[in-house]
CSV table of C-alpha atoms and ligand atoms in Angstrom, one decimal:
chain,number,residue,atom,x,y,z
D,1,MET,CA,0.0,0.0,0.0
D,2,GLU,CA,1.8,3.1,-1.2
D,3,GLY,CA,0.4,6.6,-0.9
D,4,ILE,CA,0.4,8.8,2.3
D,5,TRP,CA,0.7,6.9,5.6
D,6,VAL,CA,-0.2,7.9,9.1
D,7,LEU,CA,1.3,6.1,12.0
D,8,ALA,CA,-1.8,5.6,14.2
D,9,GLU,CA,-1.2,6.0,17.9
D,10,HIS,CA,-3.7,4.6,20.3
D,11,THR,CA,-4.1,4.0,23.9
D,12,ALA,CA,-6.4,1.7,25.9
D,13,GLY,CA,-8.1,0.6,22.6
D,14,GLN,CA,-8.9,4.1,21.5
D,15,LEU,CA,-7.3,6.3,18.8
D,16,ARG,CA,-5.5,9.2,20.3
D,17,ARG,CA,-6.7,12.7,19.2
D,18,ILE,CA,-3.4,13.4,17.4
D,19,THR,CA,-4.1,10.3,15.2
D,20,LEU,CA,-7.4,12.0,14.1
D,21,GLU,CA,-5.5,15.2,13.5
D,22,LEU,CA,-3.0,13.4,11.3
D,23,LEU,CA,-5.7,11.6,9.4
D,24,GLY,CA,-7.3,15.0,8.6
D,25,LYS,CA,-4.0,16.4,7.2
D,26,GLY,CA,-3.1,13.1,5.6
D,27,ARG,CA,-6.4,13.0,3.8
D,28,ALA,CA,-5.8,16.5,2.3
D,29,LEU,CA,-2.3,15.5,1.1
D,30,ALA,CA,-3.6,12.2,-0.4
D,31,ASP,CA,-6.3,14.1,-2.2
D,32,ALA,CA,-3.8,16.7,-3.5
D,33,ARG,CA,-1.7,13.8,-4.9
D,34,GLY,CA,-4.6,11.7,-6.0
D,35,SER,CA,-3.2,8.8,-3.8
D,36,ARG,CA,-4.5,6.7,-1.0
D,37,LEU,CA,-4.4,7.4,2.7
D,38,VAL,CA,-3.2,4.5,4.7
D,39,ALA,CA,-3.1,4.1,8.5
D,40,LEU,CA,-0.3,1.9,10.0
D,41,VAL,CA,-1.2,0.4,13.4
D,42,LEU,CA,1.3,-1.3,15.6
D,43,GLY,CA,0.1,-3.1,18.7
D,44,HIS,CA,-1.6,-6.2,20.0
D,45,GLY,CA,-5.4,-6.8,19.5
D,46,VAL,CA,-5.6,-3.7,17.3
D,47,GLU,CA,-8.0,-5.0,14.7
D,48,PRO,CA,-11.0,-3.1,16.2
D,49,LEU,CA,-9.2,0.2,15.4
D,50,ALA,CA,-9.6,-0.4,11.7
D,51,GLY,CA,-13.2,0.7,11.7
D,52,PRO,CA,-12.6,4.1,13.3
D,53,LEU,CA,-9.6,4.7,11.1
D,54,ALA,CA,-11.6,4.1,8.0
D,55,GLU,CA,-14.4,6.3,9.3
D,56,HIS,CA,-11.9,9.1,9.8
D,57,GLY,CA,-10.6,9.0,6.3
D,58,ALA,CA,-8.2,6.0,5.9
D,59,ASP,CA,-8.6,4.1,2.6
D,60,GLY,CA,-6.3,1.4,3.8
D,61,VAL,CA,-5.3,0.0,7.2
D,62,LEU,CA,-2.1,-2.0,7.8
D,63,LEU,CA,-2.2,-3.9,11.0
D,64,ALA,CA,1.1,-5.1,12.7
D,65,ASP,CA,-0.4,-7.2,15.4
D,66,HIS,CA,1.8,-9.1,17.7
D,67,PRO,CA,2.1,-9.7,21.5
D,68,SER,CA,5.6,-8.2,21.5
D,69,LEU,CA,4.1,-5.0,20.2
D,70,ALA,CA,1.5,-4.7,23.0
D,71,SER,CA,3.5,-1.9,24.5
D,72,TYR,CA,6.0,0.4,22.9
D,73,GLY,CA,9.5,-1.0,22.6
D,74,VAL,CA,12.0,0.8,20.6
D,75,GLU,CA,13.7,-2.2,18.8
D,76,ALA,CA,10.6,-4.0,17.9
D,77,TYR,CA,8.7,-0.9,16.7
D,78,THR,CA,11.7,0.4,14.7
D,79,HIS,CA,12.1,-3.0,13.0
D,80,VAL,CA,8.4,-3.4,12.1
D,81,MET,CA,7.9,0.1,10.9
D,82,SER,CA,11.1,0.2,8.9
D,83,ARG,CA,10.2,-3.1,7.2
D,84,ALA,CA,6.7,-2.0,6.4
D,85,ILE,CA,8.0,1.3,4.8
D,86,HIS,CA,10.7,-0.6,3.0
D,87,GLU,CA,8.3,-3.1,1.5
D,88,HIS,CA,5.4,-0.8,0.6
D,89,ARG,CA,7.3,2.4,-0.3
D,90,PRO,CA,4.8,5.0,0.9
D,91,TRP,CA,5.3,8.5,-0.6
D,92,ALA,CA,5.2,10.1,2.8
D,93,VAL,CA,4.7,9.0,6.4
D,94,LEU,CA,3.1,11.3,9.0
D,95,VAL,CA,4.2,10.4,12.6
D,96,PRO,CA,2.7,12.1,15.7
D,97,SER,CA,5.1,14.2,17.7
D,98,THR,CA,4.5,12.3,20.9
D,99,ALA,CA,7.1,10.8,23.2
D,100,ASN,CA,7.0,7.5,21.3
D,101,GLY,CA,6.8,9.1,17.8
D,102,ARG,CA,9.7,11.4,18.5
D,103,ASP,CA,11.7,8.3,19.7
D,104,LEU,CA,10.7,6.1,16.8
D,105,ALA,CA,10.7,8.3,13.7
D,106,PRO,CA,14.4,9.3,13.7
D,107,ARG,CA,15.5,5.7,14.1
D,108,VAL,CA,13.3,4.6,11.3
D,109,ALA,CA,14.6,7.4,9.1
D,110,ALA,CA,18.2,6.5,9.9
D,111,ARG,CA,17.6,2.9,9.1
D,112,LEU,CA,16.0,3.6,5.8
D,113,GLY,CA,18.1,6.6,4.8
D,114,ALA,CA,14.9,8.5,4.6
D,115,GLY,CA,14.4,12.3,4.9
D,116,ILE,CA,12.9,13.5,8.1
D,117,VAL,CA,11.5,16.8,9.3
D,118,THR,CA,10.4,17.1,13.0
D,119,ASP,CA,8.2,19.6,14.7
D,120,VAL,CA,6.1,20.0,11.6
D,121,GLU,CA,3.2,22.6,11.9
D,122,ASP,CA,2.3,22.6,8.3
D,123,LEU,CA,2.8,20.3,5.3
D,124,TRP,CA,1.9,20.7,1.7
D,125,VAL,CA,2.5,19.3,-1.8
D,126,GLU,CA,4.3,21.5,-4.4
D,127,GLY,CA,4.5,19.6,-7.7
D,128,GLU,CA,6.4,16.5,-6.8
D,129,GLN,CA,7.8,17.9,-3.6
D,130,LEU,CA,6.6,17.7,-0.1
D,131,VAL,CA,7.2,20.9,1.8
D,132,ALA,CA,7.1,21.4,5.6
D,133,ARG,CA,7.0,24.4,7.9
D,134,ARG,CA,8.5,24.1,11.3
D,135,PRO,CA,9.4,26.5,14.1
D,136,MET,CA,13.1,26.7,14.9
D,137,TYR,CA,15.3,28.2,17.6
D,138,THR,CA,12.6,28.2,20.3
D,139,ARG,CA,10.1,29.7,17.8
D,140,LYS,CA,12.3,32.7,17.0
D,141,ALA,CA,12.3,31.6,13.4
D,142,VAL,CA,10.1,29.5,11.1
D,143,GLY,CA,11.8,27.2,8.6
D,144,THR,CA,10.3,26.0,5.3
D,145,VAL,CA,11.9,22.7,4.4
D,146,ALA,CA,11.5,20.7,1.2
D,147,PHE,CA,12.2,17.0,1.1
D,148,VAL,CA,14.6,16.1,-1.7
D,149,GLY,CA,15.1,12.9,-3.5
D,150,ASP,CA,12.4,10.2,-4.0
D,151,GLY,CA,12.9,8.1,-0.8
D,152,PRO,CA,10.2,7.9,1.9
D,153,ARG,CA,9.6,11.3,3.5
D,154,ILE,CA,9.0,11.2,7.3
D,155,ALA,CA,7.2,14.2,8.9
D,156,VAL,CA,6.9,14.3,12.6
D,157,MET,CA,3.8,16.4,13.2
D,158,LEU,CA,3.1,18.6,16.2
D,159,PRO,CA,-0.2,18.0,18.1
D,160,LYS,CA,-3.1,20.4,18.1
D,161,VAL,CA,-2.2,22.2,14.9
D,162,PHE,CA,-4.5,20.4,12.6
D,163,PRO,CA,-8.3,19.9,13.2
D,164,PRO,CA,-9.2,16.3,13.8
D,165,ALA,CA,-10.7,14.5,10.7
D,166,ASP,CA,-14.5,14.4,10.6
D,167,ARG,CA,-16.1,11.0,11.1
D,168,GLN,CA,-18.0,9.6,8.2
D,169,GLU,CA,-20.1,6.8,9.6
D,170,GLY,CA,-20.0,3.5,7.7
D,171,ARG,CA,-16.9,4.5,5.6
D,172,ARG,CA,-14.8,1.4,4.9
D,173,ALA,CA,-11.2,0.7,4.2
D,174,GLU,CA,-9.1,-2.2,2.9
D,175,VAL,CA,-7.6,-3.9,5.9
D,176,ARG,CA,-4.4,-5.9,5.6
D,177,ARG,CA,-2.3,-7.7,8.3
D,178,LEU,CA,1.4,-7.3,8.1
D,179,GLU,CA,3.6,-10.3,8.8
D,180,VAL,CA,5.5,-9.7,12.0
D,181,ASN,CA,8.6,-11.7,12.6
D,182,LEU,CA,10.7,-10.5,15.6
D,183,GLU,CA,12.9,-13.5,16.0
D,184,THR,CA,15.9,-11.8,14.5
D,185,VAL,CA,15.4,-8.5,16.3
D,186,PRO,CA,18.0,-8.0,19.0
D,187,VAL,CA,16.0,-6.6,21.9
D,188,ARG,CA,18.3,-4.6,24.2
D,189,THR,CA,15.6,-3.1,26.4
D,190,ARG,CA,12.5,-4.4,28.0
D,191,VAL,CA,9.7,-2.8,30.0
D,192,VAL,CA,10.3,-3.8,33.6
D,193,GLU,CA,7.4,-2.1,35.1
D,194,ARG,CA,4.5,0.1,34.0
D,195,ARG,CA,2.9,2.5,36.3
D,196,GLU,CA,-0.2,4.3,35.2
D,197,VAL,CA,-0.3,7.9,36.4
D,198,ARG,CA,-4.0,8.2,37.0
D,199,ARG,CA,-5.1,11.7,37.8
D,200,GLU,CA,-8.4,13.2,37.5
D,201,ARG,CA,-7.1,15.9,35.3
D,202,VAL,CA,-7.2,17.1,31.8
D,203,SER,CA,-4.4,15.9,29.5
D,204,LEU,CA,-1.8,18.6,29.3
D,205,VAL,CA,-1.0,18.2,25.6
D,206,GLU,CA,-4.6,18.1,24.5
D,207,ALA,CA,-6.1,20.8,26.8
D,208,GLU,CA,-7.6,24.0,25.4
D,209,ILE,CA,-6.4,26.0,28.4
D,210,VAL,CA,-3.2,25.4,30.4
D,211,VAL,CA,-2.5,27.0,33.8
D,212,SER,CA,1.2,26.7,34.4
D,213,GLY,CA,3.2,27.5,37.6
D,214,GLY,CA,6.9,28.4,38.1
D,215,ARG,CA,9.3,29.0,40.9
D,216,GLY,CA,7.4,32.0,41.8
D,217,LEU,CA,4.8,29.7,43.5
D,218,ARG,CA,7.4,29.1,46.2
D,219,GLY,CA,6.3,25.6,47.3
D,220,PRO,CA,4.1,22.6,46.5
D,221,GLU,CA,1.2,23.7,48.6
D,222,ASN,CA,0.7,26.8,46.4
D,223,PHE,CA,0.0,24.7,43.4
D,224,ALA,CA,-3.5,24.2,44.9
D,225,LEU,CA,-4.1,27.8,43.8
D,226,LEU,CA,-3.5,26.8,40.2
D,227,GLU,CA,-5.5,23.6,40.6
D,228,GLU,CA,-8.4,25.7,41.8
D,229,LEU,CA,-8.2,28.1,38.8
D,230,ALA,CA,-7.8,25.1,36.4
D,231,ALA,CA,-10.8,23.4,37.8
D,232,GLU,CA,-12.9,26.6,37.2
D,233,LEU,CA,-11.6,26.9,33.7
D,234,GLY,CA,-11.6,23.2,32.7
D,235,ALA,CA,-7.9,23.6,32.2
D,236,ALA,CA,-4.8,21.4,32.7
D,237,VAL,CA,-2.1,22.3,35.1
D,238,GLY,CA,1.6,22.3,34.0
D,239,SER,CA,4.8,23.8,35.3
D,240,SER,CA,8.2,25.1,34.4
D,241,ARG,CA,11.2,23.0,35.4
D,242,PRO,CA,12.1,24.2,38.9
D,243,PRO,CA,8.8,23.0,40.5
D,244,VAL,CA,9.6,19.6,39.0
D,245,ASP,CA,13.2,19.6,40.0
D,246,SER,CA,12.2,20.6,43.5
D,247,GLY,CA,9.6,17.7,43.7
D,248,TRP,CA,6.6,20.1,44.1
D,249,VAL,CA,4.8,18.5,41.1
D,250,PRO,CA,5.3,15.3,39.2
D,251,HIS,CA,7.6,15.1,36.2
D,252,ASP,CA,4.9,14.9,33.7
D,253,TYR,CA,3.9,18.5,34.5
D,254,GLU,CA,7.0,19.9,32.9
D,255,ILE,CA,6.7,22.1,29.8
D,256,GLY,CA,9.6,23.1,27.7
D,257,GLN,CA,12.7,21.9,26.0
D,258,THR,CA,13.1,18.9,28.2
D,259,GLY,CA,9.4,18.6,29.0
D,260,LYS,CA,6.2,18.6,27.0
D,261,THR,CA,5.3,20.9,24.1
D,262,VAL,CA,1.9,22.3,24.4
D,263,SER,CA,-0.1,24.6,22.1
D,264,PRO,CA,-3.4,25.4,23.8
D,265,THR,CA,-5.7,28.2,22.9
D,266,VAL,CA,-4.9,29.9,26.2
D,267,TYR,CA,-1.7,29.5,28.3
D,268,ILE,CA,-1.6,31.1,31.7
D,269,ALA,CA,2.0,31.4,33.0
D,270,VAL,CA,2.0,32.1,36.7
D,271,GLY,CA,5.3,33.0,38.4
D,272,ILE,CA,7.3,31.9,35.4
D,273,SER,CA,10.1,34.2,34.1
D,274,GLY,CA,10.0,33.0,30.4
D,275,ALA,CA,13.4,31.4,29.9
D,276,PRO,CA,14.1,30.2,26.3
D,277,GLN,CA,13.9,26.6,27.5
D,278,HIS,CA,10.4,27.1,28.8
D,279,LEU,CA,9.3,29.1,25.8
D,280,ALA,CA,10.3,26.2,23.6
D,281,GLY,CA,7.4,24.2,25.0
D,282,MET,CA,4.6,26.8,25.0
D,283,SER,CA,5.2,29.7,22.7
D,284,GLY,CA,3.0,28.1,20.1
D,285,SER,CA,0.0,28.8,22.3
D,286,LYS,CA,-2.6,31.0,20.7
D,287,TYR,CA,-3.0,33.5,23.6
D,288,ILE,CA,-0.4,33.7,26.4
D,289,ILE,CA,-1.4,35.4,29.7
D,290,ALA,CA,1.5,36.1,32.1
D,291,ILE,CA,1.2,36.9,35.8
D,292,ASN,CA,4.6,38.0,37.2
D,293,LYS,CA,5.6,40.6,39.7
D,294,ASP,CA,8.7,41.6,37.7
D,295,PRO,CA,7.7,44.0,34.8
D,296,ASN,CA,10.9,43.1,33.0
D,297,ALA,CA,10.3,39.3,33.0
D,298,PRO,CA,11.0,38.0,29.5
D,299,ILE,CA,7.6,36.2,29.5
D,300,PHE,CA,6.0,39.6,28.9
D,301,GLN,CA,7.7,39.7,25.5
D,302,VAL,CA,5.7,36.8,24.2
D,303,ALA,CA,2.5,37.4,26.2
D,304,SER,CA,-0.7,38.6,24.6
D,305,LEU,CA,-1.8,39.9,28.0
D,306,GLY,CA,0.5,40.7,30.9
D,307,VAL,CA,-0.4,41.2,34.5
D,308,VAL,CA,2.3,42.7,36.7
D,309,GLY,CA,1.7,41.9,40.3
D,310,ASP,CA,1.8,39.4,43.1
D,311,LEU,CA,0.4,36.0,42.0
D,312,PHE,CA,-0.8,35.3,45.5
D,313,GLU,CA,-3.2,38.3,45.2
D,314,ILE,CA,-4.1,38.0,41.6
D,315,VAL,CA,-4.8,34.2,41.2
D,316,PRO,CA,-7.5,34.1,44.0
D,317,ARG,CA,-9.1,37.2,42.5
D,318,LEU,CA,-9.1,35.5,39.1
D,319,VAL,CA,-10.7,32.4,40.5
D,320,ALA,CA,-13.4,34.5,42.2
D,321,ALA,CA,-14.0,36.4,38.9
D,322,VAL,CA,-14.3,33.2,36.9
D,323,ARG,CA,-16.7,31.8,39.5
D,324,ARG,CA,-18.9,34.9,39.2
D,325,LEU,CA,-18.9,34.7,35.4
D,326,ARG,CA,-19.8,31.1,35.5
D,327,ALA,CA,-22.6,31.6,38.0
D,328,ARG,CA,-24.1,34.2,35.7
D,329,ALA,CA,-23.8,32.1,32.6
B,401,LIG,P1,12.5,31.6,37.5
B,401,LIG,O1,13.3,31.9,36.3
B,401,LIG,O2,13.2,31.6,38.9
B,401,LIG,O3,11.3,32.6,37.5
B,401,LIG,C1,10.4,32.8,38.6
B,401,LIG,C2,9.5,34.0,38.2
B,401,LIG,O4,8.5,34.1,39.2
B,401,LIG,C3,10.3,35.3,38.2
B,401,LIG,O5,10.1,35.9,36.9
B,401,LIG,C4,9.7,36.1,39.3
B,401,LIG,O6,9.6,37.5,39.0
B,401,LIG,C5,8.3,35.5,39.4
B,401,LIG,N1,7.7,35.6,40.8
B,401,LIG,C6,8.3,35.3,42.0
B,401,LIG,N2,7.4,35.5,43.0
B,401,LIG,C7,6.3,36.0,42.4
B,401,LIG,C8,5.0,36.4,42.9
B,401,LIG,N3,4.7,36.4,44.2
B,401,LIG,N4,4.1,36.8,42.0
B,401,LIG,C9,4.3,36.9,40.7
B,401,LIG,N5,5.5,36.5,40.2
B,401,LIG,C10,6.5,36.0,41.0
B,401,LIG,N6,12.8,25.1,32.1
B,401,LIG,C11,11.6,24.8,31.8
B,401,LIG,O7,10.6,25.4,32.2
B,401,LIG,N7,11.3,23.7,30.9
B,401,LIG,C12,12.3,23.0,30.4
B,401,LIG,O8,12.0,22.0,29.6
B,401,LIG,C13,13.6,23.3,30.6
B,401,LIG,N8,14.6,22.6,30.1
B,401,LIG,C14,15.9,23.0,30.3
B,401,LIG,C15,17.0,22.4,29.6
B,401,LIG,C16,18.3,22.8,29.9
B,401,LIG,C17,19.4,22.1,29.1
B,401,LIG,C18,18.5,23.8,30.8
B,401,LIG,C19,20.0,24.3,31.0
B,401,LIG,C20,17.5,24.5,31.4
B,401,LIG,C21,16.2,24.1,31.2
B,401,LIG,N9,15.1,24.7,31.9
B,401,LIG,C22,13.9,24.4,31.5
B,401,LIG,C23,15.4,25.7,32.9
B,401,LIG,C24,15.3,27.2,32.4
B,401,LIG,O9,16.5,27.6,32.0
B,401,LIG,C25,14.8,28.1,33.6
B,401,LIG,O10,15.7,28.0,34.6
B,401,LIG,C26,13.4,27.8,34.1
B,401,LIG,O11,12.5,27.8,33.0
B,401,LIG,C27,13.0,28.9,35.1
B,401,LIG,O12,11.8,28.5,35.6
B,401,LIG,P2,10.8,29.6,36.3
B,401,LIG,O13,10.5,30.6,35.3
B,401,LIG,O14,9.7,28.9,37.0
B,401,LIG,O15,11.8,30.2,37.4
């Protein structure tokens, strides 16, 4: 199955939102080239995903179903995906820019000698060329990159940039199973333990609103203020690196160069100075609201709205204001 491929990420038997976003973009590219859109699924017991993939625009579904693929493992996934691309020669492969996608795509590209562009926030066809746009240097510049040559083109796509594909009920796709043989694959790592972080909170990467706290919060107990604001707004809570390093919040709160990349509609930065390494993870947000007592804090240079003042006064007033508005609505 040639054409445009989307690596379909899924969790707990459901397609992730980013998969639907990539199917939407993939569909547009496939239509532009007059080719097929194919979803590649790796996992175990993944056949039920074929229906939703077809309904969201896939013309073909390739299933690599094997017990050893039940959870992400770098060697097995790299092997299976590289072989599939090598055998079927897709024109382009769209990979989600998630923890797994970012780990997997460069390995596959290196193994196949394929071109790869990461952090893609737009992708289009110009004649026979695939062209990508990507932010660079912590979003101080935007690069336009064209794939050269005729090998497979791998684009690692940022989340929450493309709208999810619409569902067309009853739409069907050709479903094929890939032969998976992992006997010759040297497995150098294995999952020793899996701990689910179960929190009753909105996913940071998928949230429309993110409330994020920095060192200015002074201690773990003060994150309760942000949780309260987030609960009123239906937002997710994140943080800069110091609160993580100090053990105030779990590691998966961290946003930035060494943390998550988020691009919500609204990002509220509370007691965060705006270091380049933090901006790298959030400057793609549509509106940035900064609360900081230092009028010269660099965060104000990227903020759509800046509030200079003490967060311990401002955040409770903000919570009260949102409550009042919600009560009126
Ligand atoms: P600070 O820079 O200390 O800023 C605290 C801010 O709070 C100040 O601006 C202050 O004015 C304000 N403040 C204090 N009290 C109040 C108050 N009462 N009311 C209002 N405002 C107040 N950082 C990340 O965030 N994410 C990353 O992924 C990341 N990766 C890194 C990777 C590398 C290789 C390196 C070297 C660093 C990385 N960092 C990262 C760290 C980064 O350089 C900064 O040190 C960090 O972002 C600063 O966090 P902060 O803004 O919370 O703290």
